[in-house]
Short mmCIF file of N, CA and C in Angstrom, two decimals:
data_model
loop_
_atom_site.label_atom_id
_atom_site.label_comp_id
_atom_site.label_asym_id
_atom_site.label_seq_id
_atom_site.Cartn_x
_atom_site.Cartn_y
_atom_site.Cartn_z
N SER A 76 0.63 -1.54 -0.04
CA SER A 76 -0.14 -0.29 -0.06
C SER A 76 0.76 1.33 -0.13
N PRO A 77 0.55 2.52 -0.75
CA PRO A 77 1.15 3.61 -0.63
C PRO A 77 1.37 3.70 1.09
N ALA A 78 0.59 4.02 2.22
CA ALA A 78 0.97 4.19 3.29
C ALA A 78 1.93 3.54 3.78
N ALA A 79 2.21 1.87 3.30
CA ALA A 79 3.56 0.89 4.10
C ALA A 79 4.60 1.20 3.17
N GLN A 80 4.67 1.75 1.82
CA GLN A 80 5.78 2.19 1.30
C GLN A 80 6.48 3.45 1.97
N ALA A 81 5.34 4.43 2.35
CA ALA A 81 5.75 5.71 2.99
C ALA A 81 6.29 4.89 4.46
N GLY A 82 6.37 3.71 5.01
CA GLY A 82 6.69 3.41 6.44
C GLY A 82 5.81 3.48 7.32
N LEU A 83 4.66 3.76 7.07
CA LEU A 83 3.38 3.74 8.14
C LEU A 83 3.23 2.62 8.29
N ARG A 84 2.93 2.37 9.76
CA ARG A 84 2.50 0.90 10.16
C ARG A 84 0.77 1.28 10.36
N PRO A 85 0.13 -0.24 10.79
CA PRO A 85 -1.10 0.13 11.14
C PRO A 85 -1.15 0.55 12.57
N TYR A 86 -2.45 1.63 13.09
CA TYR A 86 -2.33 2.34 14.45
C TYR A 86 -1.40 3.58 14.33
N ASP A 87 -0.69 3.62 13.32
CA ASP A 87 -0.25 5.06 13.45
C ASP A 87 -1.16 6.33 12.85
N ILE A 88 -0.96 7.23 13.68
CA ILE A 88 -1.68 7.81 13.58
C ILE A 88 -1.32 9.49 12.50
N VAL A 89 -1.78 10.02 11.26
CA VAL A 89 -1.30 11.26 10.78
C VAL A 89 -1.70 12.48 11.38
N VAL A 90 -0.90 13.68 12.02
CA VAL A 90 -1.47 14.44 12.55
C VAL A 90 -1.18 15.45 12.27
N GLY A 91 -0.05 15.64 11.06
CA GLY A 91 0.44 17.09 9.84
C GLY A 91 0.49 16.19 9.09
N ALA A 92 0.22 17.64 7.73
CA ALA A 92 0.76 16.84 6.65
C ALA A 92 1.35 18.15 5.93
N ASN A 93 2.20 18.17 5.08
CA ASN A 93 3.15 19.63 4.72
C ASN A 93 2.86 20.57 5.46
N GLY A 94 3.03 20.69 6.83
CA GLY A 94 2.61 22.14 8.00
C GLY A 94 0.99 22.03 8.27
N THR A 95 0.43 21.28 7.53
CA THR A 95 -1.23 21.62 7.87
C THR A 95 -1.49 20.39 8.69
N ARG A 96 -2.36 21.16 9.96
CA ARG A 96 -2.51 19.90 11.22
C ARG A 96 -4.10 19.06 10.40
N VAL A 97 -3.79 17.43 10.24
CA VAL A 97 -4.94 16.77 10.12
C VAL A 97 -5.67 16.16 11.46
N ARG A 98 -6.92 16.71 11.55
CA ARG A 98 -7.46 16.77 12.65
C ARG A 98 -8.48 15.12 12.28
N GLN A 99 -8.89 14.85 11.17
CA GLN A 99 -9.77 14.23 10.34
C GLN A 99 -9.47 13.55 9.33
N SER A 100 -9.50 12.54 8.48
CA SER A 100 -9.03 11.98 7.04
C SER A 100 -9.55 12.88 5.91
N GLY A 101 -10.57 13.81 6.24
CA GLY A 101 -10.74 14.24 5.07
C GLY A 101 -9.58 15.52 5.01
N ASP A 102 -9.08 16.37 5.86
CA ASP A 102 -8.11 16.88 6.02
C ASP A 102 -6.75 16.77 5.37
N LEU A 103 -6.49 15.16 5.56
CA LEU A 103 -5.37 14.90 4.77
C LEU A 103 -5.39 14.34 3.27
N ARG A 104 -6.53 14.06 2.77
CA ARG A 104 -7.22 13.89 1.42
C ARG A 104 -6.71 15.24 0.84
N ARG A 105 -7.49 16.27 1.34
CA ARG A 105 -7.20 17.60 1.04
C ARG A 105 -5.82 18.31 0.88
N VAL A 106 -4.92 17.61 1.54
CA VAL A 106 -3.60 18.29 1.53
C VAL A 106 -2.90 17.18 0.00
N LEU A 107 -3.59 16.35 0.04
CA LEU A 107 -2.75 14.90 -0.95
C LEU A 107 -3.07 15.58 -2.41
N ARG A 108 -4.43 15.86 -2.39
CA ARG A 108 -4.78 16.13 -3.30
C ARG A 108 -4.50 17.35 -4.06
N VAL A 109 -4.23 18.43 -3.02
CA VAL A 109 -3.62 20.11 -3.45
C VAL A 109 -2.33 19.53 -3.93
N ALA A 110 -1.60 18.88 -3.39
CA ALA A 110 -0.12 18.59 -3.77
C ALA A 110 0.55 18.13 -4.99
N GLY A 111 -0.95 17.09 -5.32
CA GLY A 111 -0.96 16.49 -6.75
C GLY A 111 0.42 15.35 -7.25
N PRO A 112 0.22 14.81 -8.15
CA PRO A 112 1.08 13.70 -8.46
C PRO A 112 2.59 14.17 -8.35
N GLY A 113 3.57 13.18 -7.97
CA GLY A 113 4.41 13.88 -8.20
C GLY A 113 5.53 14.67 -7.07
N ALA A 114 4.24 15.33 -6.29
CA ALA A 114 5.18 15.80 -4.95
C ALA A 114 5.46 15.68 -3.99
N ALA A 115 6.35 16.17 -3.54
CA ALA A 115 7.20 15.23 -2.25
C ALA A 115 6.00 15.72 -1.04
N VAL A 116 5.71 15.01 -0.09
CA VAL A 116 5.09 14.91 1.25
C VAL A 116 5.57 15.00 2.34
N GLN A 117 5.26 15.47 3.47
CA GLN A 117 6.24 15.77 4.76
C GLN A 117 4.52 15.33 5.70
N LEU A 118 4.98 13.75 6.20
CA LEU A 118 3.91 13.71 7.20
C LEU A 118 4.70 13.59 8.39
N GLN A 119 3.49 14.21 9.28
CA GLN A 119 3.77 14.01 10.75
C GLN A 119 3.01 13.13 11.61
N VAL A 120 3.35 12.07 12.34
CA VAL A 120 3.00 10.94 12.19
C VAL A 120 3.08 10.83 14.19
N VAL A 121 2.05 9.90 14.93
CA VAL A 121 2.40 9.60 16.36
C VAL A 121 2.01 8.01 16.03
N ARG A 122 2.90 7.38 16.76
CA ARG A 122 3.14 6.06 16.51
C ARG A 122 2.97 5.32 18.41
N VAL A 123 2.28 4.91 18.15
CA VAL A 123 2.06 4.21 19.84
C VAL A 123 3.37 3.34 20.29
N GLY A 124 3.82 4.23 21.35
CA GLY A 124 5.30 3.55 22.11
C GLY A 124 6.59 4.00 21.13
N ALA A 125 6.29 4.94 20.37
CA ALA A 125 7.66 5.63 19.63
C ALA A 125 7.53 6.79 19.73
N GLY A 126 6.24 7.72 20.07
CA GLY A 126 5.96 8.95 20.02
C GLY A 126 6.15 9.25 18.41
N ALA A 127 6.40 10.76 18.29
CA ALA A 127 6.25 11.48 17.17
C ALA A 127 7.16 11.38 16.56
N PHE A 128 6.99 11.41 14.86
CA PHE A 128 8.14 11.22 13.69
C PHE A 128 7.77 11.79 12.70
N ALA A 129 8.55 12.20 11.80
CA ALA A 129 8.30 12.68 10.69
C ALA A 129 8.69 11.95 9.40
N VAL A 130 7.58 11.70 8.35
CA VAL A 130 8.22 10.50 7.49
C VAL A 130 7.88 11.57 6.10
N ALA A 131 8.85 11.66 4.98
CA ALA A 131 8.61 11.99 4.08
C ALA A 131 8.95 11.31 2.29
N THR A 132 7.79 11.57 1.87
CA THR A 132 7.47 10.46 0.81
C THR A 132 7.33 11.37 -0.82
N ARG A 133 7.09 10.78 -1.42
CA ARG A 133 6.56 11.20 -2.93
C ARG A 133 5.57 10.76 -3.16
N LEU A 134 4.77 11.66 -3.70
CA LEU A 134 3.09 10.90 -4.29
C LEU A 134 3.09 10.33 -5.78
N ALA A 135 2.37 9.27 -5.79
CA ALA A 135 2.60 8.86 -7.14
C ALA A 135 1.04 8.90 -7.63
N ALA A 136 0.31 8.83 -8.71
CA ALA A 136 -0.42 9.58 -9.06
C ALA A 136 -2.09 8.65 -8.48
N ARG A 137 -1.40 7.39 -8.41
CA ARG A 137 -2.57 6.58 -7.83
C ARG A 137 -2.92 6.78 -6.37
N ASP A 138 -1.57 7.59 -5.55
CA ASP A 138 -1.73 7.40 -4.18
C ASP A 138 -2.44 9.16 -3.68
N VAL A 139 -3.08 9.89 -4.99
CA VAL A 139 -3.77 11.25 -5.09
C VAL A 139 -5.27 10.82 -4.83
N PRO A 140 -6.00 11.10 -3.78
CA PRO A 140 -7.27 10.97 -3.66
C PRO A 140 -8.00 11.86 -4.73
N GLN A 141 -9.18 11.00 -5.35
CA GLN A 141 -10.14 11.78 -6.61
C GLN A 141 -11.34 12.68 -5.28
N ARG A 142 -11.81 13.73 -6.08
CA ARG A 142 -13.19 13.94 -5.04
C ARG A 142 -14.24 12.94 -5.01
#
């Protein structure tokens, strides 16, 4: 999956994307749509037992949500 390729695991919580706070899944979809295919995206993630960290990834066309 695109999330696994970016280093995310089940139960990770994305709390930010490209400097935008993510409170619900629609927030993340909006940031990914605006960024578009080929864009570099930085995700701020919280993982149980590991704390907060950042993940950088590049979006493929299939990773960008449609409206």
